[in-house]
Tab-separated table of C-alpha atoms and ligand atoms in Angstrom:
chain	number	residue	atom	x	y	z
A	6	MET	CA	102.625	101.805	67.449
A	7	LYS	CA	100.247	100.007	69.805
A	8	ILE	CA	101.941	98.766	72.974
A	9	VAL	CA	100.806	95.385	74.370
A	10	ARG	CA	99.264	96.046	77.807
A	11	LEU	CA	98.027	93.573	80.410
A	12	ILE	CA	94.465	94.474	79.490
A	13	ASP	CA	95.219	93.457	75.866
A	14	LEU	CA	96.461	90.037	77.013
A	15	GLN	CA	93.284	89.539	79.049
A	16	LYS	CA	91.159	90.579	76.052
A	17	LYS	CA	93.002	88.033	73.901
A	18	LYS	CA	91.992	85.277	76.298
A	19	GLU	CA	88.385	86.435	76.247
A	20	ALA	CA	88.419	86.591	72.419
A	21	ARG	CA	90.179	83.167	72.238
A	22	GLU	CA	93.040	84.791	70.340
A	23	PRO	CA	96.283	82.897	71.060
A	24	ILE	CA	98.967	84.851	72.948
A	25	VAL	CA	102.491	84.505	71.539
A	26	MET	CA	105.475	84.677	73.884
A	27	LEU	CA	109.174	84.069	73.233
A	28	THR	CA	112.313	84.353	75.317
A	29	CYS	CA	114.816	87.070	74.489
A	30	TYR	CA	118.163	88.012	75.993
A	31	ASP	CA	119.639	90.951	74.054
A	32	ALA	CA	118.723	94.135	72.186
A	33	THR	CA	119.370	92.819	68.658
A	34	PHE	CA	117.022	89.847	69.023
A	35	ALA	CA	114.533	92.015	70.937
A	36	ARG	CA	114.237	94.339	67.931
A	37	LEU	CA	113.681	91.420	65.534
A	38	ILE	CA	111.306	89.424	67.748
A	39	ASP	CA	109.321	92.551	68.597
A	40	MET	CA	109.019	93.542	64.914
A	41	ALA	CA	107.913	89.981	64.074
A	42	GLY	CA	104.797	90.586	66.172
A	43	VAL	CA	105.365	88.560	69.352
A	44	ASP	CA	103.044	89.698	72.189
A	45	ILE	CA	105.326	89.008	75.182
A	46	LEU	CA	109.138	88.955	75.381
A	47	LEU	CA	110.426	86.952	78.336
A	48	VAL	CA	113.901	87.617	79.656
A	49	GLY	CA	114.039	84.063	80.942
A	50	ASP	CA	116.499	82.706	83.445
A	51	SER	CA	116.953	80.032	80.750
A	52	LEU	CA	119.762	82.449	79.835
A	53	GLY	CA	121.769	80.459	82.387
A	54	MET	CA	121.690	77.604	79.878
A	55	VAL	CA	121.528	79.199	76.422
A	56	ILE	CA	123.742	82.244	77.098
A	57	GLN	CA	125.957	81.159	79.979
A	58	GLY	CA	126.282	77.456	79.096
A	59	ALA	CA	125.204	76.123	82.512
A	60	SER	CA	123.204	72.903	82.825
A	61	ASN	CA	120.359	74.581	84.736
A	62	THR	CA	119.080	78.013	85.797
A	63	LEU	CA	120.266	77.981	89.408
A	64	SER	CA	123.429	80.075	88.983
A	65	VAL	CA	121.648	83.033	87.352
A	66	SER	CA	121.931	86.157	89.522
A	67	MET	CA	119.892	89.347	89.901
A	68	ASP	CA	122.781	91.232	88.263
A	69	ASP	CA	122.559	88.900	85.232
A	70	MET	CA	118.802	89.459	84.969
A	71	VAL	CA	119.065	93.237	85.334
A	72	TYR	CA	121.825	93.366	82.678
A	73	HIS	CA	119.851	91.320	80.111
A	74	THR	CA	116.537	93.021	80.913
A	75	ARG	CA	118.113	96.427	80.299
A	76	ALA	CA	119.473	95.214	76.940
A	77	VAL	CA	116.141	93.697	75.837
A	78	ALA	CA	114.223	96.808	76.941
A	79	ARG	CA	116.385	98.920	74.613
A	80	GLY	CA	115.309	96.807	71.628
A	81	CYS	CA	111.673	96.242	72.587
A	82	GLN	CA	109.226	98.934	71.486
A	83	ARG	CA	105.819	97.260	71.436
A	84	ALA	CA	105.683	93.866	73.172
A	85	HIS	CA	105.030	93.340	76.878
A	86	LEU	CA	108.378	92.670	78.578
A	87	VAL	CA	108.483	90.227	81.493
A	88	ALA	CA	111.650	89.285	83.371
A	89	ASP	CA	112.274	86.164	85.427
A	90	MET	CA	113.142	86.543	89.080
A	91	PRO	CA	116.096	84.175	89.589
A	92	PHE	CA	116.413	81.333	92.084
A	93	MET	CA	116.218	82.456	95.739
A	94	THR	CA	115.664	86.139	94.997
A	95	TYR	CA	112.012	86.077	96.108
A	96	GLN	CA	111.719	83.175	98.569
A	97	THR	CA	113.759	84.214	101.590
A	98	ASP	CA	112.541	87.671	102.575
A	99	LEU	CA	109.543	89.719	101.400
A	100	LYS	CA	111.345	93.065	101.501
A	101	VAL	CA	114.226	91.669	99.444
A	102	ALA	CA	111.753	90.109	96.999
A	103	LEU	CA	109.971	93.437	96.505
A	104	GLU	CA	113.254	95.299	96.029
A	105	ASN	CA	114.500	92.693	93.508
A	106	ALA	CA	111.240	92.874	91.550
A	107	ALA	CA	111.448	96.667	91.583
A	108	ASN	CA	115.004	96.511	90.186
A	109	LEU	CA	113.786	94.462	87.213
A	110	LEU	CA	111.072	97.064	86.555
A	111	ARG	CA	113.670	99.834	86.867
A	112	ALA	CA	115.747	97.975	84.232
A	113	GLY	CA	112.796	98.163	81.833
A	114	ALA	CA	110.623	95.092	82.521
A	115	HIS	CA	106.863	95.659	82.633
A	116	SER	CA	106.318	92.676	84.930
A	117	VAL	CA	108.191	89.851	86.677
A	118	LYS	CA	107.757	86.069	86.613
A	119	VAL	CA	108.116	83.793	89.633
A	120	GLU	CA	108.051	79.997	89.882
A	121	GLY	CA	105.859	78.098	92.327
A	122	GLY	CA	102.250	78.011	93.454
A	123	ARG	CA	100.802	78.265	96.958
A	124	SER	CA	104.319	78.588	98.425
A	125	VAL	CA	104.835	81.967	96.711
A	126	ALA	CA	101.219	83.205	96.796
A	127	SER	CA	101.716	85.625	99.707
A	128	THR	CA	104.809	87.125	98.031
A	129	VAL	CA	102.867	87.475	94.776
A	130	ARG	CA	100.061	89.226	96.649
A	131	ALA	CA	102.531	91.707	98.215
A	132	MET	CA	104.062	92.434	94.811
A	133	THR	CA	100.747	92.961	93.036
A	134	GLU	CA	99.533	95.155	95.909
A	135	ALA	CA	102.721	97.201	95.459
A	136	GLY	CA	101.827	97.706	91.789
A	137	ILE	CA	104.245	95.155	90.355
A	138	PRO	CA	102.509	92.912	87.813
A	139	VAL	CA	103.434	89.239	88.263
A	140	MET	CA	103.291	86.237	85.934
A	141	GLY	CA	103.148	82.800	87.613
A	142	HIS	CA	104.883	79.595	86.496
A	143	VAL	CA	103.782	76.087	87.559
A	144	GLY	CA	104.272	72.480	86.443
A	145	LEU	CA	107.922	71.923	85.619
A	146	THR	CA	109.576	74.755	87.518
A	147	PRO	CA	113.263	74.639	86.459
A	148	GLN	CA	114.476	76.383	89.633
A	149	SER	CA	113.333	73.226	91.500
A	150	VAL	CA	115.215	70.934	89.102
A	151	HIS	CA	116.830	68.895	91.886
A	152	ALA	CA	113.667	68.583	93.980
A	153	LEU	CA	111.837	67.406	90.838
A	154	SER	CA	114.606	64.888	89.981
A	155	GLY	CA	115.368	66.612	86.683
A	156	HIS	CA	113.550	68.371	83.870
A	157	ARG	CA	110.573	65.962	83.728
A	158	ILE	CA	106.893	66.124	82.836
A	159	GLN	CA	104.819	67.099	85.899
A	160	GLY	CA	101.237	66.294	86.892
A	161	ARG	CA	101.253	62.673	85.702
A	162	THR	CA	99.156	61.359	88.608
A	163	GLU	CA	95.718	62.549	89.721
A	164	GLU	CA	97.223	63.852	92.954
A	165	ALA	CA	99.990	65.755	91.210
A	166	SER	CA	97.508	67.214	88.707
A	167	ALA	CA	95.242	68.365	91.539
A	168	ARG	CA	98.201	70.083	93.214
A	169	ILE	CA	99.096	71.989	90.030
A	170	LEU	CA	95.459	73.063	89.583
A	171	GLU	CA	95.301	74.246	93.219
A	172	ASP	CA	98.582	76.122	92.764
A	173	SER	CA	97.224	77.832	89.644
A	174	LEU	CA	94.017	78.871	91.422
A	175	ALA	CA	96.037	80.202	94.376
A	176	LEU	CA	98.223	82.278	92.051
A	177	GLN	CA	95.169	83.713	90.312
A	178	GLU	CA	93.692	84.565	93.717
A	179	ALA	CA	96.995	86.245	94.660
A	180	GLY	CA	96.731	88.509	91.625
A	181	VAL	CA	98.954	87.146	88.824
A	182	TYR	CA	97.923	88.369	85.370
A	183	ALA	CA	98.912	85.116	83.580
A	184	ILE	CA	100.489	81.743	84.322
A	185	VAL	CA	103.078	79.681	82.432
A	186	LEU	CA	102.224	75.970	82.437
A	187	GLU	CA	105.408	74.035	81.694
A	188	CYS	CA	105.567	70.351	80.733
A	189	VAL	CA	102.196	69.187	82.016
A	190	PRO	CA	99.717	66.830	80.301
A	191	GLU	CA	97.519	68.497	77.688
A	192	THR	CA	94.322	67.512	79.508
A	193	LEU	CA	95.501	69.180	82.724
A	194	ALA	CA	96.593	72.328	80.862
A	195	GLN	CA	93.182	72.449	79.192
A	196	GLU	CA	91.362	72.083	82.501
A	197	ILE	CA	93.448	74.823	84.148
A	198	SER	CA	92.953	77.105	81.132
A	199	THR	CA	89.187	76.611	81.344
A	200	ARG	CA	89.004	77.088	85.119
A	201	LEU	CA	91.151	80.248	85.192
A	202	VAL	CA	89.883	83.663	84.198
A	203	ILE	CA	93.437	84.855	83.440
A	204	PRO	CA	95.492	83.631	80.448
A	205	THR	CA	97.651	80.502	80.554
A	206	ILE	CA	100.800	80.268	78.436
A	207	GLY	CA	102.007	76.750	77.682
A	208	ILE	CA	105.377	75.207	76.941
A	209	GLY	CA	105.200	71.454	76.480
A	210	ALA	CA	101.597	71.697	77.682
A	211	GLY	CA	99.753	70.864	74.472
A	212	ARG	CA	97.339	72.742	72.245
A	213	PHE	CA	94.692	74.173	74.556
A	214	THR	CA	96.427	76.857	76.621
A	215	ASP	CA	95.650	80.524	75.906
A	216	GLY	CA	99.132	81.119	74.543
A	217	GLN	CA	102.452	79.465	73.769
A	218	VAL	CA	106.041	80.219	74.763
A	219	LEU	CA	109.331	78.772	73.505
A	220	VAL	CA	112.975	79.503	74.148
A	221	SER	CA	114.000	81.570	71.098
A	222	TYR	CA	117.338	79.769	70.654
A	223	ASP	CA	115.457	76.439	70.524
A	224	LEU	CA	112.910	77.721	67.987
A	225	LEU	CA	115.813	78.948	65.842
A	226	GLY	CA	117.550	75.559	65.994
A	227	LEU	CA	120.725	76.941	67.541
A	228	ASN	CA	121.161	73.898	69.761
A	229	PRO	CA	120.274	70.938	67.507
A	230	GLU	CA	121.032	68.358	70.236
A	231	PHE	CA	118.052	69.655	72.259
A	232	LYS	CA	115.047	67.872	70.748
A	233	PRO	CA	112.156	67.484	73.199
A	234	ARG	CA	108.902	66.285	71.604
A	235	PHE	CA	107.157	69.602	72.332
A	236	LEU	CA	109.703	71.661	70.396
A	237	LYS	CA	109.284	72.725	66.781
A	238	THR	CA	112.362	74.304	65.214
A	239	TYR	CA	111.577	76.951	62.584
A	240	LEU	CA	115.149	77.425	61.322
A	241	ASN	CA	118.282	75.303	61.025
A	242	GLY	CA	120.076	78.090	62.876
A	243	ALA	CA	123.150	76.075	63.865
A	244	SER	CA	123.855	74.947	60.265
A	245	LEU	CA	123.262	78.434	58.856
A	246	VAL	CA	125.551	80.125	61.395
A	247	MET	CA	128.258	77.476	60.933
A	248	ALA	CA	128.077	77.739	57.128
A	249	ALA	CA	128.404	81.537	57.223
A	250	VAL	CA	131.336	81.473	59.646
A	251	GLU	CA	133.077	78.687	57.690
A	252	LYS	CA	132.753	80.778	54.500
A	253	TYR	CA	134.291	83.769	56.309
A	254	VAL	CA	137.156	81.596	57.588
A	255	THR	CA	137.843	80.295	54.055
A	256	GLU	CA	137.649	83.731	52.432
A	257	VAL	CA	140.014	85.356	54.957
A	258	ARG	CA	142.476	82.483	54.637
A	259	HIS	CA	142.367	82.656	50.812
A	260	GLY	CA	142.735	86.439	50.705
A	261	GLU	CA	139.215	86.850	49.234
A	262	PHE	CA	137.949	89.014	52.075
A	263	PRO	CA	138.264	91.946	52.325
A	264	ALA	CA	137.855	92.609	48.580
A	265	GLN	CA	138.248	96.022	46.967
A	266	GLU	CA	134.617	97.008	47.715
A	267	HIS	CA	135.250	96.551	51.444
A	268	VAL	CA	138.155	98.980	51.541
A	269	SER	CA	137.308	102.347	53.143
A	270	VAL	CA	137.245	105.265	50.729
A	271	ILE	CA	139.265	108.215	52.068
B	326	LIG	O1	113.337	80.853	81.618
B	326	LIG	C1	112.594	80.573	80.676
B	326	LIG	O2	112.966	80.616	79.491
B	326	LIG	C2	111.217	80.186	80.986
B	326	LIG	C3	110.375	79.671	79.860
B	326	LIG	C4	110.788	78.304	79.474
B	326	LIG	C5	108.937	79.736	80.177
B	326	LIG	O3	110.806	80.285	82.092
């Protein structure tokens, strides 16, 4: 089995072969998503919302990320595995940031992802110099949800676009191997993708990034109320799960399950 290495991701950009990334939070889904051929599994701090039921990512802790990264690593055999560094685990102190990143690698991640541009560039440089591969994340950075006045499209004005481009260039200079562009205009994402040598991975950033990422639970339609324009759902997951569980409920209540074939043979 051929493992996806950073050099393979870079080659994909150079060959204009789209990079496919998906979030993942446990070993069972990791096995399935990995076998389906995804290039990068992201243990996203979106787990605060889709696993923990919070309204944003701010309450996710290092312990949460280490726990889920360890689980995903057990199911992931081939894909590159990147883990999010949670809110305020890399901004306050460089030594703490390095130790936190190292703990995610010890849990099985191959790299870490941090949000922000020029403000985190020196931390990114220290991590990459320490041998920790880093993925950047600009545009809509959910850990800044309050500063950004909500989960909104970023880079709408010329000034804001220029800032996101500068942030992306600074991250590349600091040594990131790829950058997530979240919820930015397609034209800006295209310009950044052309200007950068490293791959860009878009979510809500249009068609011209070097790769795409989605939250797996959204792709599977597990939360049908969440319907942003950028999202395509590939399964009516919520209806299918509900139908299966309702059938189980009915069968147990009617004495139809367990049937004779489900009884252990002694
Ligand atoms: O946490 C996450 O799932 C993410 C993706 C949306 C890129 O950062």
